[in-house]
PDB file of C-alpha atoms in Angstrom:
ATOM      1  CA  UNK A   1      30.331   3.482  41.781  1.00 47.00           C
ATOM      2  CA  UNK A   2      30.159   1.579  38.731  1.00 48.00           C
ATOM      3  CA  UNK A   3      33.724   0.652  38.738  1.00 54.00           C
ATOM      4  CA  UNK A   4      33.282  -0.377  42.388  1.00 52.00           C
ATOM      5  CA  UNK A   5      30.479  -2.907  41.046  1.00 50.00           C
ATOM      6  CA  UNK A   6      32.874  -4.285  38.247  1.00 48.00           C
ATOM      7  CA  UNK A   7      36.071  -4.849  40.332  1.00 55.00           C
ATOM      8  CA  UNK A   8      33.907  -6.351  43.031  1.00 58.00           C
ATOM      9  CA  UNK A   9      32.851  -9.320  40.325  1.00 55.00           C
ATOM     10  CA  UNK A  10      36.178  -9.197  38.920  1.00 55.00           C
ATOM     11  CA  UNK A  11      37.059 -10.401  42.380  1.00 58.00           C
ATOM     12  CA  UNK A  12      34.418 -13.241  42.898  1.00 58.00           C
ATOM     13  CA  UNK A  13      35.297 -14.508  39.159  1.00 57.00           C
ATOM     14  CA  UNK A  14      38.927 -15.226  40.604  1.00 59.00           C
ATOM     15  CA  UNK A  15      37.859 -16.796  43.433  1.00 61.00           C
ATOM     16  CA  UNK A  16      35.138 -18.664  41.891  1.00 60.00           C
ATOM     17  CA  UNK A  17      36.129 -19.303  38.319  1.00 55.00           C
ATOM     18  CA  UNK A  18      32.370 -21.425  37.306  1.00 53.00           C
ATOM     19  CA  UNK A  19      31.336 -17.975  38.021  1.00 48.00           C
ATOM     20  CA  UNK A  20      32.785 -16.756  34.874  1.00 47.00           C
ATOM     21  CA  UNK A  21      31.523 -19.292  32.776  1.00 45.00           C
ATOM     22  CA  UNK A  22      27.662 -18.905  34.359  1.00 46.00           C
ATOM     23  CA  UNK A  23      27.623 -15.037  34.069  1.00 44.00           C
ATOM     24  CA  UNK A  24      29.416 -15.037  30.468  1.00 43.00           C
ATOM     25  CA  UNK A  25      26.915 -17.695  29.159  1.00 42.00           C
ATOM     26  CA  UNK A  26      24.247 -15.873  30.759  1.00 45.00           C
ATOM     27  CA  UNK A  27      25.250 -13.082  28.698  1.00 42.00           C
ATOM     28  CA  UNK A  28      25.481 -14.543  25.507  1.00 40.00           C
ATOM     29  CA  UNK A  29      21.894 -15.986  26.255  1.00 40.00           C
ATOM     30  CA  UNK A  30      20.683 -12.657  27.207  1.00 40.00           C
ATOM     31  CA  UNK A  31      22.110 -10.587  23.870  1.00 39.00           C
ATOM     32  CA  UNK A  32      20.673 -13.779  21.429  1.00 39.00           C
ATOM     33  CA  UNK A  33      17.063 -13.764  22.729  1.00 39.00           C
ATOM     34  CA  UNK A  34      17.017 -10.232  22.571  1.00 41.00           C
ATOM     35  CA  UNK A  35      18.166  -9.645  19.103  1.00 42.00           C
ATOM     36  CA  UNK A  36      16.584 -13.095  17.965  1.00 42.00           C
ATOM     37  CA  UNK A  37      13.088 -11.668  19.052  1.00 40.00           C
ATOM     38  CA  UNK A  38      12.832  -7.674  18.601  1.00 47.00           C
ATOM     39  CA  UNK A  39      13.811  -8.341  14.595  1.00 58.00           C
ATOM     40  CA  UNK A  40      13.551 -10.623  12.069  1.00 63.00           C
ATOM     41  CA  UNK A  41      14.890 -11.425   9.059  1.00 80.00           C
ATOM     42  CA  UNK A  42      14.593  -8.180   6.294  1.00 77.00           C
ATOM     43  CA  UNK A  43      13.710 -11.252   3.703  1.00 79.00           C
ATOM     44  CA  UNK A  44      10.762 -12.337   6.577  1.00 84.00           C
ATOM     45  CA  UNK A  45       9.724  -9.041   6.325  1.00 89.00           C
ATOM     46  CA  UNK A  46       9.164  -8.625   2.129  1.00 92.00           C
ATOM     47  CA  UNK A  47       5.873  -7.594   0.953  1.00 94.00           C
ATOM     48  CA  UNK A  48       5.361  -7.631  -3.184  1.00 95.00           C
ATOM     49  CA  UNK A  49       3.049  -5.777  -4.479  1.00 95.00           C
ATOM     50  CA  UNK A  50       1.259  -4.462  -7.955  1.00 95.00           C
ATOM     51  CA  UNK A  51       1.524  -1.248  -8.484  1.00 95.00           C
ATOM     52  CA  UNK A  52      -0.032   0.861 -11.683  1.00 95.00           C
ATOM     53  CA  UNK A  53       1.539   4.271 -12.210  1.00 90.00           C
ATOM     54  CA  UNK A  54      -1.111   7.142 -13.941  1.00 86.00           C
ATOM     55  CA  UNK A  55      -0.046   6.019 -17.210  1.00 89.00           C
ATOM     56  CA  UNK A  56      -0.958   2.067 -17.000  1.00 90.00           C
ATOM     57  CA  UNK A  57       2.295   0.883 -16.516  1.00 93.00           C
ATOM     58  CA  UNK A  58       2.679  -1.921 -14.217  1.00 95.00           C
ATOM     59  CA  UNK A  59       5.313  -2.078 -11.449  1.00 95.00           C
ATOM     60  CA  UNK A  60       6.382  -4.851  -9.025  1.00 96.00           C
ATOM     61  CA  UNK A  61       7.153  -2.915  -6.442  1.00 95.00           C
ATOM     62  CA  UNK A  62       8.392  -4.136  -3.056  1.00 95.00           C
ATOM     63  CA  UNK A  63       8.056  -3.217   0.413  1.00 94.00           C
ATOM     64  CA  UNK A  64       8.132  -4.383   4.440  1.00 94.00           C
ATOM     65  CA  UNK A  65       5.812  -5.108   7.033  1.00 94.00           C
ATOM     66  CA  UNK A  66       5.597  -2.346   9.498  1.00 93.00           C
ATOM     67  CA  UNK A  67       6.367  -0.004   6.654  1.00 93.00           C
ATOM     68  CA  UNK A  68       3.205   2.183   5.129  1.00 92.00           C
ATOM     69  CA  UNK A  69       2.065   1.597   1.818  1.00 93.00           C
ATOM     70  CA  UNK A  70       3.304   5.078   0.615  1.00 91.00           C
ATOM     71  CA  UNK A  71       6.719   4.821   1.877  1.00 92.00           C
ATOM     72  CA  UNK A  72       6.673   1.961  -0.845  1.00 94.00           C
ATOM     73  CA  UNK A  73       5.273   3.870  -3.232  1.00 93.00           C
ATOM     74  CA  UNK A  74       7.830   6.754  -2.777  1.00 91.00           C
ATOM     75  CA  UNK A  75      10.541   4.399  -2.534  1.00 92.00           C
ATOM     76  CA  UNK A  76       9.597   3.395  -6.282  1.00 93.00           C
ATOM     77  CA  UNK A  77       9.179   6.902  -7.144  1.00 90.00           C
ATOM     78  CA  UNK A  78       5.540   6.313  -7.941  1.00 90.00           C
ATOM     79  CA  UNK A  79       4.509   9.287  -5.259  1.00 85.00           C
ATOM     80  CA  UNK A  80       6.633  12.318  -5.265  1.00 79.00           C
ATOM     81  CA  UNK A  81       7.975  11.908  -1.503  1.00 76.00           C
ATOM     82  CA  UNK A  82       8.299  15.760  -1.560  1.00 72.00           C
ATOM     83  CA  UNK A  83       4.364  16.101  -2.049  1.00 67.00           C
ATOM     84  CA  UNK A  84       3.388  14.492   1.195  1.00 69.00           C
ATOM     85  CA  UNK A  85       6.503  15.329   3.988  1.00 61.00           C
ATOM     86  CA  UNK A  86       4.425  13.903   6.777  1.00 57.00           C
ATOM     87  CA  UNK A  87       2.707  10.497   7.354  1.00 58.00           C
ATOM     88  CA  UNK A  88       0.463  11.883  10.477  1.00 61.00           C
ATOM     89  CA  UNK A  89      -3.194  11.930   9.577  1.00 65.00           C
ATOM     90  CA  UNK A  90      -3.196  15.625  11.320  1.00 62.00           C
ATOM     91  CA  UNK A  91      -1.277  16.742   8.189  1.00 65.00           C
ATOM     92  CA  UNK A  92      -2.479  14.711   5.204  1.00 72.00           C
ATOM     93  CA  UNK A  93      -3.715  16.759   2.507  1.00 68.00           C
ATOM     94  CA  UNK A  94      -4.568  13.157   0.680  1.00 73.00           C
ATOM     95  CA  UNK A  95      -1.143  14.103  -1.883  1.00 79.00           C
ATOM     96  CA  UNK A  96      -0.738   9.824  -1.484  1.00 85.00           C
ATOM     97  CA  UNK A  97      -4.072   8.776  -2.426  1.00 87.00           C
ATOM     98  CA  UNK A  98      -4.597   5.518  -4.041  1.00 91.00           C
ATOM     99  CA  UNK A  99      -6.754   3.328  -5.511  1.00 92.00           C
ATOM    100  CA  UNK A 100      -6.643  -0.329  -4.034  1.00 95.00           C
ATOM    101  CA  UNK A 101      -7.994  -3.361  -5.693  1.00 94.00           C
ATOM    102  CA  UNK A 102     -11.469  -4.086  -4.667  1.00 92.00           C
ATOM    103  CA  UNK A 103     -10.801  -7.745  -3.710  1.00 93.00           C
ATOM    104  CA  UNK A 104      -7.987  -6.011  -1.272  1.00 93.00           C
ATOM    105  CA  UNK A 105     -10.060  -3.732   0.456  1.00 91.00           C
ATOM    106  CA  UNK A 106     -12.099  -6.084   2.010  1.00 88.00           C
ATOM    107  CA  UNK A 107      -9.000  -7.470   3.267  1.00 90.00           C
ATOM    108  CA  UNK A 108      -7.984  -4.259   4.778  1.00 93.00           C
ATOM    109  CA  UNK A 109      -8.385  -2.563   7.877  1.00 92.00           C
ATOM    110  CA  UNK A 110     -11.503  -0.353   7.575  1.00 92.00           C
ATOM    111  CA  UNK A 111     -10.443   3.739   6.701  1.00 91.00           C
ATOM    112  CA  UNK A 112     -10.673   5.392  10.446  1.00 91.00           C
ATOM    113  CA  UNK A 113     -12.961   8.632  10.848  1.00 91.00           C
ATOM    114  CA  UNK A 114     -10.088  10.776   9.749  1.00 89.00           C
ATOM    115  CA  UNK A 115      -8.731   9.505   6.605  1.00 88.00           C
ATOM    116  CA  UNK A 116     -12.507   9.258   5.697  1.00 89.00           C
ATOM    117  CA  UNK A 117     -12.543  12.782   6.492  1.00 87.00           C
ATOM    118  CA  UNK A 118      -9.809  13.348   4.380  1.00 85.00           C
ATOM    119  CA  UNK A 119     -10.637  11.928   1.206  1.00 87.00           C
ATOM    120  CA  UNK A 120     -14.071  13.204   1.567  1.00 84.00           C
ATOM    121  CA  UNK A 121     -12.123  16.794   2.370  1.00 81.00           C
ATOM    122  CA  UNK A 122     -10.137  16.046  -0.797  1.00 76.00           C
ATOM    123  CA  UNK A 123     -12.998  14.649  -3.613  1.00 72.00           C
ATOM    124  CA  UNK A 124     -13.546  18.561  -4.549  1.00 69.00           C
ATOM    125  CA  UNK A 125     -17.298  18.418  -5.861  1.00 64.00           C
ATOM    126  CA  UNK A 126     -16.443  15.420  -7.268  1.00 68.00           C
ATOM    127  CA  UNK A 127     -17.648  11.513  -6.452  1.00 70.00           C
ATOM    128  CA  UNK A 128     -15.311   9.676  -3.994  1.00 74.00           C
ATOM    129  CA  UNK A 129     -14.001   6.651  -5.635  1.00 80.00           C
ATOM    130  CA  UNK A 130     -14.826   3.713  -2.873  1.00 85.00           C
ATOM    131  CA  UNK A 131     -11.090   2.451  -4.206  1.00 89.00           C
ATOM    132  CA  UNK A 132      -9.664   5.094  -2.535  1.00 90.00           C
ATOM    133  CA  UNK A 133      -7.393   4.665   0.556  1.00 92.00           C
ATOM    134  CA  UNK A 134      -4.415   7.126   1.879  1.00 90.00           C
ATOM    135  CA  UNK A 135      -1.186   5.352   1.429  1.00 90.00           C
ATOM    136  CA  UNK A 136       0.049   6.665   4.603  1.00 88.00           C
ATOM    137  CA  UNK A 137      -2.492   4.912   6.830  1.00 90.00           C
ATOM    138  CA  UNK A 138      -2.223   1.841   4.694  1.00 93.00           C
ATOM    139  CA  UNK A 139       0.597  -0.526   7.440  1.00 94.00           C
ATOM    140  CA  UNK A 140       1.954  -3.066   4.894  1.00 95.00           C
ATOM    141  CA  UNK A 141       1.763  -6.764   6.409  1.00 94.00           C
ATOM    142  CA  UNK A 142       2.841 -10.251   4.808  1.00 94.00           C
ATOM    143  CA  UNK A 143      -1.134 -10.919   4.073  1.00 93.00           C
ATOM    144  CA  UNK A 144      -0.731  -7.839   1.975  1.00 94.00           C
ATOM    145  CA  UNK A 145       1.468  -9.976  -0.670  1.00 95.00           C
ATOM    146  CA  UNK A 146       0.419  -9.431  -4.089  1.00 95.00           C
ATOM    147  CA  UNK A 147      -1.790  -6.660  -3.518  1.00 95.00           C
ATOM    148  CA  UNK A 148      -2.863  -4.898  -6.470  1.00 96.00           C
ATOM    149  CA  UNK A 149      -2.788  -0.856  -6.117  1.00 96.00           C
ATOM    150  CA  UNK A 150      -2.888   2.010  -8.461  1.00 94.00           C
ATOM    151  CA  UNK A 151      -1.554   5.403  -8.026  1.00 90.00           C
ATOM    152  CA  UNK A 152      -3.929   7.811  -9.203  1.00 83.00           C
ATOM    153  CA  UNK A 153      -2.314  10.950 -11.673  1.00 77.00           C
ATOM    154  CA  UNK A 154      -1.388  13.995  -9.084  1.00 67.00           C
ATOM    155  CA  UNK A 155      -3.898  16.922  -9.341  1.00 62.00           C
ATOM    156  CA  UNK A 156      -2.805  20.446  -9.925  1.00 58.00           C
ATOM    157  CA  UNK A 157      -3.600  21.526  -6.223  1.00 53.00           C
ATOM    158  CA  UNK A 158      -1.396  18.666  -5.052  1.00 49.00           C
ATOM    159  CA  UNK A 159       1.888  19.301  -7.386  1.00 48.00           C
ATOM    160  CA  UNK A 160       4.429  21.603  -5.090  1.00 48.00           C
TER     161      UNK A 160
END
């Protein structure tokens, strides 16, 4: 059927040979737009950031919109990627926890319910630091730029 379809224009591009300049052009149009609009540039998409490891070391660490703050992070190897395998809220056990500069977090997206839930979950009898944020709910954006974080030392409980 679909070689049917194919010699069947094959046949009105010989008759018609503007045909075959319209439908090739429209073509080319078509494939441009398309890959012109559903990405852009990886150096569009470069978010820098701050980062202090446990011991007070600081890090420029970089990352890209659309990307979540502890894929950075693990990227850098300031989170063990192996301590947190998922980035669903379902399955945090708050192993990517960070502490996010307080002039950042107003510029954040408020914590949902859950990763409230979560950190609260995780604070074990002790005070929740209002710094705190999951990196895995944390989307990275080009607003984010310079954003100061610090990545907190793992506990025992979280180490595999």
């Amino acid at each position: 059927m679909a070689i049917a379809g194919l010699q069947r224009i094959s046949s009105q591009i010989s008759r018609n040979p503007t045909l075959s300049l319209s439908l090739s052009s429209r073509a080319i149009l078509s494939r441009s737009s398309a890959t012109s609009s559903s990405s852009a540039k990886v150096s569009d998409r470069i978010v820098k950031l701050i980062a202090y490891d446990f011991d007070g070391q600081k890090r420029e660490i970089v990352g890209l919109s659309g990307q979540t703050l502890l894929k950075a992070l693990t990227n850098h190897n300031l989170i063990d990627p192996a301590s947190h395998r998922l980035e669903d809220i379902d399955a945090c056990s708050a192993e990517c926890e960070v502490n996010i500069a307080e002039e950042w977090l107003e510029k954040l997206p408020p914590a949902t319910y859950d990763e409230q839930y979560v950190l609260k979950r995780n604070a074990r009898h002790r005070i929740l630091n209002k710094h705190s944020r999951l990196g895995c709910q944390v989307v990275l954006t080009q607003e984010m730029q310079g954003m100061v974080v610090a990545v907190p030392e793992a506990k025992p409980w979280d180490t595999p």
